[in-house]
Amino acid sequence: LSMCYKLFICKMLASCSGALLTSLFVTPLDVVKIRLQAQKSPFPKGKCFVYCNGLMDHTCVCTNGNSKAWYKAPGHFNGTLDAFIKIVRREGIKSLWSGLPPTLIMAVPATVIYFTCYDQLRAALRVRMGSHAEEAPLLAGALARVGSVTVFSPLELIRTKMQSQRHSYRELSEVIHSAVRNKGWRSLWRGWGPTLLRDVPFSAMYWYNYEKGKAWLCKHNNIREPTFSITFKSGAVSGSIASIVTLPFDVVKTRRQVEIGELQAMNLSSKASSSTLSVMTKIVAENGVGGLFVGFLPRVIKVAPACAIMISCYEFGKAFFRKHNQERLLTSNT
């Protein structure tokens, strides 16, 4: 039991370190993207935008008296590279991680739970599935994501509401009671469906392809344990495939996430937001089928390195802690 507990803690530490490194590498890409969006179309009061730290998507609401907000900082940029250079030069390198700390409060625990649950579920399912053990990552990935989304979806909604209505964390209880009183418990899970439609297929495909790719590369290189390079490549390729296949659901989910955030900002949370199907139909009617695949390249550019960094750091962390524990056992036995 003690060994199982130690392994569980090791996995949690590995996923936590991977989550922090991923957010440090990926956040600058999204900060620059948001600054370019704000330059093209300034954010008025009540306007929402989606902020991604490489781990989770977060809805940010623009409020009055927020003229010094990082996304409203003045600057004229001629593209992504120019924005990177000018932001670092004028505002300092720390500006590339603007808005990151508040989002990590939720993103890191969500990632830790997701990765740790996946590992535990995969190990249990491999034993139970017998001859179908190869499909265990598919099911484990889907179940782990359902659990993570279900736990953190209400927290993200509450965070958005608190931000838009300037509530403090002390008023958190009243915010929850108000939402439940007005619309019932189900109101805390608004946007849960579209998130599942994107994240569950993504997670299932990602883990299945990752495990297959990792095993193939190990066999190809005649090694038993995967190296950092093998996990990095497998993560990048599987993340790219999953992001392309689930792109239409990402487009719908982002639009609904912004819509719900803006309704909350205008204190119209009682008004029903559009269903996933109606949003999808509207996008196709306005922009054709191609509208569901808008942002194809930016999504792959963001998701591929995020998946690669997260999984390689996680696997490296697990191997490091495992080796450390084995060395401690050996020294205690001698």
mmCIF file of C-alpha atoms in Angstrom, residues 32-303:
data_model
loop_
_atom_site.group_PDB
_atom_site.id
_atom_site.type_symbol
_atom_site.label_atom_id
_atom_site.label_comp_id
_atom_site.label_asym_id
_atom_site.label_seq_id
_atom_site.Cartn_x
_atom_site.Cartn_y
_atom_site.Cartn_z
ATOM 1 C CA VAL A 32 0.718 37.433 -28.632
ATOM 2 C CA LYS A 33 -2.399 36.114 -30.438
ATOM 3 C CA ILE A 34 -4.702 38.026 -28.046
ATOM 4 C CA ARG A 35 -2.649 41.226 -28.377
ATOM 5 C CA LEU A 36 -2.920 40.982 -32.171
ATOM 6 C CA GLN A 37 -6.705 40.423 -31.852
ATOM 7 C CA ALA A 38 -7.029 43.462 -29.561
ATOM 8 C CA GLN A 39 -5.073 45.587 -32.062
ATOM 9 C CA LYS A 40 -7.370 44.566 -34.925
ATOM 10 C CA SER A 41 -10.604 44.876 -32.910
ATOM 11 C CA PRO A 42 -10.316 46.527 -29.449
ATOM 12 C CA PHE A 43 -12.129 44.747 -26.611
ATOM 13 C CA PRO A 44 -15.081 46.828 -25.280
ATOM 14 C CA LYS A 45 -16.742 46.340 -21.884
ATOM 15 C CA GLY A 46 -18.460 42.937 -21.673
ATOM 16 C CA LYS A 47 -16.437 41.499 -24.562
ATOM 17 C CA CYS A 48 -14.972 38.058 -23.937
ATOM 18 C CA PHE A 49 -11.937 36.309 -25.326
ATOM 19 C CA VAL A 50 -10.525 32.836 -24.766
ATOM 20 C CA TYR A 51 -7.141 32.643 -23.047
ATOM 21 C CA CYS A 52 -5.213 29.359 -23.353
ATOM 22 C CA ASN A 53 -2.180 28.555 -21.200
ATOM 23 C CA GLY A 54 -1.479 25.275 -23.001
ATOM 24 C CA LEU A 55 -3.418 23.293 -20.390
ATOM 25 C CA MET A 56 -6.952 24.734 -20.375
ATOM 26 C CA ASP A 57 -9.080 27.342 -22.143
ATOM 27 C CA HIS A 58 -10.251 30.186 -19.892
ATOM 28 C CA THR A 59 -12.873 32.843 -20.647
ATOM 29 C CA CYS A 60 -11.641 36.357 -19.869
ATOM 30 C CA VAL A 61 -14.147 39.212 -19.592
ATOM 31 C CA CYS A 62 -13.264 42.856 -20.299
ATOM 32 C CA THR A 63 -14.609 45.209 -17.635
ATOM 33 C CA ASN A 64 -14.800 48.983 -17.115
ATOM 34 C CA GLY A 65 -11.947 50.686 -15.333
ATOM 35 C CA ASN A 66 -9.586 48.100 -16.779
ATOM 36 C CA SER A 67 -7.699 50.379 -19.164
ATOM 37 C CA LYS A 68 -4.349 49.172 -17.765
ATOM 38 C CA ALA A 69 -5.157 45.519 -18.444
ATOM 39 C CA TRP A 70 -2.352 43.689 -20.244
ATOM 40 C CA TYR A 71 -4.488 42.970 -23.346
ATOM 41 C CA LYS A 72 -5.236 46.728 -23.745
ATOM 42 C CA ALA A 73 -1.587 47.821 -23.687
ATOM 43 C CA PRO A 74 -0.799 50.069 -26.691
ATOM 44 C CA GLY A 75 1.342 48.765 -29.532
ATOM 45 C CA HIS A 76 1.378 48.463 -33.283
ATOM 46 C CA PHE A 77 2.435 45.015 -34.463
ATOM 47 C CA ASN A 78 3.097 43.771 -37.984
ATOM 48 C CA GLY A 79 2.618 40.067 -37.371
ATOM 49 C CA THR A 80 3.440 37.445 -34.750
ATOM 50 C CA LEU A 81 7.257 37.720 -34.743
ATOM 51 C CA ASP A 82 7.125 41.529 -34.698
ATOM 52 C CA ALA A 83 4.696 41.368 -31.742
ATOM 53 C CA PHE A 84 7.054 39.055 -29.807
ATOM 54 C CA ILE A 85 10.027 41.383 -30.335
ATOM 55 C CA LYS A 86 8.152 44.623 -29.542
ATOM 56 C CA ILE A 87 6.412 43.267 -26.427
ATOM 57 C CA VAL A 88 9.739 42.024 -24.981
ATOM 58 C CA ARG A 89 11.546 45.237 -25.921
ATOM 59 C CA ARG A 90 8.921 47.703 -24.614
ATOM 60 C CA GLU A 91 7.247 45.828 -21.774
ATOM 61 C CA GLY A 92 9.863 43.307 -20.675
ATOM 62 C CA ILE A 93 10.005 39.532 -21.148
ATOM 63 C CA LYS A 94 7.585 38.954 -18.219
ATOM 64 C CA SER A 95 4.782 40.445 -20.344
ATOM 65 C CA LEU A 96 4.760 37.286 -22.479
ATOM 66 C CA TRP A 97 3.206 35.513 -19.485
ATOM 67 C CA SER A 98 0.563 38.170 -18.755
ATOM 68 C CA GLY A 99 -2.572 36.788 -17.127
ATOM 69 C CA LEU A 100 -0.995 33.390 -16.447
ATOM 70 C CA PRO A 101 -0.949 33.100 -12.589
ATOM 71 C CA PRO A 102 -4.766 33.274 -12.053
ATOM 72 C CA THR A 103 -5.411 30.592 -14.691
ATOM 73 C CA LEU A 104 -2.826 28.203 -13.210
ATOM 74 C CA ILE A 105 -4.859 27.969 -9.973
ATOM 75 C CA MET A 106 -7.348 25.843 -11.905
ATOM 76 C CA ALA A 107 -5.335 24.498 -14.857
ATOM 77 C CA VAL A 108 -2.574 22.776 -12.864
ATOM 78 C CA PRO A 109 -4.895 20.786 -10.522
ATOM 79 C CA ALA A 110 -7.099 19.849 -13.520
ATOM 80 C CA THR A 111 -4.077 18.541 -15.441
ATOM 81 C CA VAL A 112 -2.726 16.662 -12.409
ATOM 82 C CA ILE A 113 -6.083 14.929 -11.852
ATOM 83 C CA TYR A 114 -6.475 14.143 -15.566
ATOM 84 C CA PHE A 115 -3.016 12.596 -16.086
ATOM 85 C CA THR A 116 -2.974 10.711 -12.790
ATOM 86 C CA CYS A 117 -6.475 9.313 -13.390
ATOM 87 C CA TYR A 118 -5.524 8.274 -16.923
ATOM 88 C CA ASP A 119 -2.523 6.298 -15.697
ATOM 89 C CA GLN A 120 -4.522 4.569 -12.956
ATOM 90 C CA LEU A 121 -7.440 3.780 -15.297
ATOM 91 C CA ARG A 122 -5.192 2.479 -18.073
ATOM 92 C CA ALA A 123 -3.416 0.085 -15.689
ATOM 93 C CA ALA A 124 -6.739 -1.197 -14.278
ATOM 94 C CA LEU A 125 -8.398 -1.540 -17.712
ATOM 95 C CA ARG A 126 -5.442 -3.428 -19.216
ATOM 96 C CA VAL A 127 -5.913 -6.116 -16.589
ATOM 97 C CA ARG A 128 -9.693 -6.296 -17.059
ATOM 98 C CA MET A 129 -9.827 -6.063 -20.873
ATOM 99 C CA GLY A 130 -7.658 -9.125 -21.499
ATOM 100 C CA SER A 131 -7.244 -9.665 -25.257
ATOM 101 C CA HIS A 132 -8.526 -6.112 -25.908
ATOM 102 C CA ALA A 133 -5.904 -4.529 -23.632
ATOM 103 C CA GLU A 134 -4.511 -2.487 -26.561
ATOM 104 C CA GLU A 135 -7.733 -0.412 -26.555
ATOM 105 C CA ALA A 136 -7.332 0.443 -22.847
ATOM 106 C CA PRO A 137 -5.686 3.872 -23.532
ATOM 107 C CA LEU A 138 -8.675 4.836 -25.711
ATOM 108 C CA LEU A 139 -11.201 4.179 -22.941
ATOM 109 C CA ALA A 140 -8.971 5.403 -20.113
ATOM 110 C CA GLY A 141 -8.305 8.686 -21.937
ATOM 111 C CA ALA A 142 -12.023 9.274 -22.546
ATOM 112 C CA LEU A 143 -13.038 8.461 -18.941
ATOM 113 C CA ALA A 144 -10.256 10.558 -17.399
ATOM 114 C CA ARG A 145 -11.302 13.554 -19.496
ATOM 115 C CA VAL A 146 -15.003 13.155 -18.614
ATOM 116 C CA GLY A 147 -14.047 13.191 -14.920
ATOM 117 C CA SER A 148 -11.757 16.206 -15.229
ATOM 118 C CA VAL A 149 -14.247 18.275 -17.282
ATOM 119 C CA THR A 150 -17.134 17.396 -14.952
ATOM 120 C CA VAL A 151 -15.193 18.493 -11.854
ATOM 121 C CA PHE A 152 -13.725 21.719 -13.268
ATOM 122 C CA SER A 153 -16.473 22.956 -15.625
ATOM 123 C CA PRO A 154 -18.516 24.577 -12.792
ATOM 124 C CA LEU A 155 -15.363 26.137 -11.320
ATOM 125 C CA GLU A 156 -14.501 27.786 -14.650
ATOM 126 C CA LEU A 157 -18.049 29.186 -14.946
ATOM 127 C CA ILE A 158 -17.863 30.554 -11.396
ATOM 128 C CA ARG A 159 -14.426 32.080 -12.098
ATOM 129 C CA THR A 160 -15.792 33.853 -15.215
ATOM 130 C CA LYS A 161 -18.820 35.150 -13.281
ATOM 131 C CA MET A 162 -16.630 36.416 -10.441
ATOM 132 C CA GLN A 163 -14.330 38.189 -12.899
ATOM 133 C CA SER A 164 -17.142 39.829 -14.879
ATOM 134 C CA GLN A 165 -19.041 40.991 -11.778
ATOM 135 C CA ARG A 166 -15.966 41.876 -9.707
ATOM 136 C CA HIS A 167 -16.704 39.436 -6.895
ATOM 137 C CA SER A 168 -13.982 38.575 -4.387
ATOM 138 C CA TYR A 169 -13.146 35.011 -3.399
ATOM 139 C CA ARG A 170 -14.876 35.672 -0.061
ATOM 140 C CA GLU A 171 -18.123 36.086 -1.989
ATOM 141 C CA LEU A 172 -17.665 32.724 -3.727
ATOM 142 C CA SER A 173 -20.367 31.009 -1.658
ATOM 143 C CA GLU A 174 -22.943 33.698 -2.553
ATOM 144 C CA VAL A 175 -22.043 33.422 -6.260
ATOM 145 C CA ILE A 176 -22.731 29.659 -6.185
ATOM 146 C CA HIS A 177 -25.978 30.032 -4.217
ATOM 147 C CA SER A 178 -27.188 32.746 -6.601
ATOM 148 C CA ALA A 179 -26.543 30.566 -9.677
ATOM 149 C CA VAL A 180 -28.251 27.532 -8.115
ATOM 150 C CA ARG A 181 -31.210 29.629 -6.875
ATOM 151 C CA ASN A 182 -31.856 31.173 -10.300
ATOM 152 C CA LYS A 183 -31.302 28.208 -12.613
ATOM 153 C CA GLY A 184 -30.750 25.104 -10.460
ATOM 154 C CA TRP A 185 -27.650 22.921 -10.064
ATOM 155 C CA ARG A 186 -27.460 22.167 -13.783
ATOM 156 C CA SER A 187 -26.658 25.836 -14.488
ATOM 157 C CA LEU A 188 -23.182 25.260 -13.016
ATOM 158 C CA TRP A 189 -22.442 22.895 -15.901
ATOM 159 C CA ARG A 190 -23.413 25.224 -18.761
ATOM 160 C CA GLY A 191 -21.048 24.621 -21.664
ATOM 161 C CA TRP A 192 -20.237 21.130 -20.317
ATOM 162 C CA GLY A 193 -21.684 19.371 -23.417
ATOM 163 C CA PRO A 194 -19.640 21.238 -26.072
ATOM 164 C CA THR A 195 -16.513 20.838 -23.948
ATOM 165 C CA LEU A 196 -17.061 17.062 -23.764
ATOM 166 C CA LEU A 197 -17.747 16.872 -27.529
ATOM 167 C CA ARG A 198 -14.306 18.348 -28.160
ATOM 168 C CA ASP A 199 -12.212 17.075 -25.250
ATOM 169 C CA VAL A 200 -13.379 13.451 -24.915
ATOM 170 C CA PRO A 201 -12.752 12.410 -28.591
ATOM 171 C CA PHE A 202 -9.489 14.411 -28.485
ATOM 172 C CA SER A 203 -8.360 12.639 -25.319
ATOM 173 C CA ALA A 204 -9.344 9.152 -26.547
ATOM 174 C CA MET A 205 -7.553 9.594 -29.895
ATOM 175 C CA TYR A 206 -4.559 11.307 -28.336
ATOM 176 C CA TRP A 207 -3.790 8.594 -25.783
ATOM 177 C CA TYR A 208 -4.477 5.720 -28.181
ATOM 178 C CA ASN A 209 -2.190 7.161 -30.883
ATOM 179 C CA TYR A 210 0.410 8.201 -28.314
ATOM 180 C CA GLU A 211 0.711 4.708 -26.812
ATOM 181 C CA LYS A 212 0.790 3.115 -30.289
ATOM 182 C CA GLY A 213 3.375 5.599 -31.570
ATOM 183 C CA LYS A 214 5.550 5.223 -28.475
ATOM 184 C CA ALA A 215 5.490 1.410 -28.720
ATOM 185 C CA TRP A 216 6.311 1.529 -32.456
ATOM 186 C CA LEU A 217 9.250 3.914 -31.970
ATOM 187 C CA CYS A 218 10.620 1.798 -29.091
ATOM 188 C CA LYS A 219 10.421 -1.320 -31.278
ATOM 189 C CA HIS A 220 11.967 0.541 -34.235
ATOM 190 C CA ASN A 221 14.915 1.688 -32.064
ATOM 191 C CA ASN A 222 15.257 -1.700 -30.291
ATOM 192 C CA ILE A 223 14.792 -0.271 -26.800
ATOM 193 C CA ARG A 224 12.455 -1.242 -23.951
ATOM 194 C CA GLU A 225 12.004 2.104 -22.205
ATOM 195 C CA PRO A 226 11.028 5.219 -24.238
ATOM 196 C CA THR A 227 13.499 8.091 -24.342
ATOM 197 C CA PHE A 228 12.603 11.789 -23.948
ATOM 198 C CA SER A 229 12.852 12.152 -27.743
ATOM 199 C CA ILE A 230 10.429 9.250 -28.384
ATOM 200 C CA THR A 231 7.789 10.581 -25.957
ATOM 201 C CA PHE A 232 8.185 14.108 -27.381
ATOM 202 C CA LYS A 233 7.682 12.949 -30.998
ATOM 203 C CA SER A 234 4.779 10.641 -30.092
ATOM 204 C CA GLY A 235 3.070 13.426 -28.140
ATOM 205 C CA ALA A 236 3.474 15.958 -30.948
ATOM 206 C CA VAL A 237 2.164 13.632 -33.694
ATOM 207 C CA SER A 238 -0.772 12.241 -31.687
ATOM 208 C CA GLY A 239 -1.701 15.755 -30.492
ATOM 209 C CA SER A 240 -1.662 17.066 -34.077
ATOM 210 C CA ILE A 241 -3.903 14.235 -35.346
ATOM 211 C CA ALA A 242 -6.405 14.651 -32.502
ATOM 212 C CA SER A 243 -6.490 18.462 -32.879
ATOM 213 C CA ILE A 244 -7.250 18.251 -36.622
ATOM 214 C CA VAL A 245 -10.049 15.679 -36.215
ATOM 215 C CA THR A 246 -11.731 17.580 -33.348
ATOM 216 C CA LEU A 247 -11.282 21.074 -34.851
ATOM 217 C CA PRO A 248 -15.015 21.605 -35.717
ATOM 218 C CA PHE A 249 -15.918 20.923 -32.078
ATOM 219 C CA ASP A 250 -13.193 23.346 -30.950
ATOM 220 C CA VAL A 251 -14.659 26.105 -33.162
ATOM 221 C CA VAL A 252 -18.153 25.505 -31.706
ATOM 222 C CA LYS A 253 -16.879 25.209 -28.131
ATOM 223 C CA THR A 254 -14.906 28.479 -28.368
ATOM 224 C CA ARG A 255 -17.903 30.361 -29.782
ATOM 225 C CA ARG A 256 -20.230 29.040 -27.061
ATOM 226 C CA GLN A 257 -17.655 29.717 -24.348
ATOM 227 C CA VAL A 258 -17.415 33.365 -25.438
ATOM 228 C CA GLU A 259 -21.222 33.620 -25.763
ATOM 229 C CA ILE A 260 -21.833 32.297 -22.230
ATOM 230 C CA GLY A 261 -19.136 34.601 -20.822
ATOM 231 C CA GLU A 262 -20.674 37.660 -22.487
ATOM 232 C CA LEU A 263 -24.179 36.763 -21.267
ATOM 233 C CA GLN A 264 -22.791 36.573 -17.736
ATOM 234 C CA ALA A 265 -20.943 39.871 -18.146
ATOM 235 C CA MET A 266 -24.230 41.552 -19.147
ATOM 236 C CA ASN A 267 -25.998 39.768 -16.254
ATOM 237 C CA LEU A 268 -28.179 37.831 -18.701
ATOM 238 C CA SER A 269 -27.203 34.372 -17.481
ATOM 239 C CA SER A 270 -30.871 33.353 -17.323
ATOM 240 C CA LYS A 271 -31.116 33.661 -21.081
ATOM 241 C CA ALA A 272 -30.530 30.315 -22.784
ATOM 242 C CA SER A 273 -27.464 30.155 -25.018
ATOM 243 C CA SER A 274 -27.495 28.395 -28.376
ATOM 244 C CA SER A 275 -27.196 24.623 -28.559
ATOM 245 C CA THR A 276 -24.130 22.956 -30.078
ATOM 246 C CA LEU A 277 -26.070 21.868 -33.165
ATOM 247 C CA SER A 278 -27.557 25.325 -33.778
ATOM 248 C CA VAL A 279 -24.110 26.967 -33.450
ATOM 249 C CA MET A 280 -22.671 24.438 -35.910
ATOM 250 C CA THR A 281 -25.564 25.009 -38.355
ATOM 251 C CA LYS A 282 -25.131 28.789 -38.084
ATOM 252 C CA ILE A 283 -21.385 28.560 -38.800
ATOM 253 C CA VAL A 284 -21.995 26.376 -41.884
ATOM 254 C CA ALA A 285 -24.765 28.741 -43.115
ATOM 255 C CA GLU A 286 -22.521 31.811 -42.718
ATOM 256 C CA ASN A 287 -19.139 30.459 -43.854
ATOM 257 C CA GLY A 288 -19.782 27.029 -45.409
ATOM 258 C CA VAL A 289 -18.277 23.774 -44.123
ATOM 259 C CA GLY A 290 -14.851 25.460 -44.169
ATOM 260 C CA GLY A 291 -16.050 27.662 -41.299
ATOM 261 C CA LEU A 292 -15.843 24.644 -38.991
ATOM 262 C CA PHE A 293 -12.127 24.337 -39.774
ATOM 263 C CA VAL A 294 -11.176 27.982 -39.216
ATOM 264 C CA GLY A 295 -7.928 28.337 -37.260
ATOM 265 C CA PHE A 296 -6.600 24.958 -38.432
ATOM 266 C CA LEU A 297 -2.915 26.006 -38.507
ATOM 267 C CA PRO A 298 -2.874 28.084 -35.275
ATOM 268 C CA ARG A 299 -4.544 25.216 -33.383
ATOM 269 C CA VAL A 300 -2.009 22.635 -34.598
ATOM 270 C CA ILE A 301 0.906 25.025 -33.906
ATOM 271 C CA LYS A 302 -0.384 25.494 -30.332
ATOM 272 C CA VAL A 303 -1.573 21.950 -29.545
#
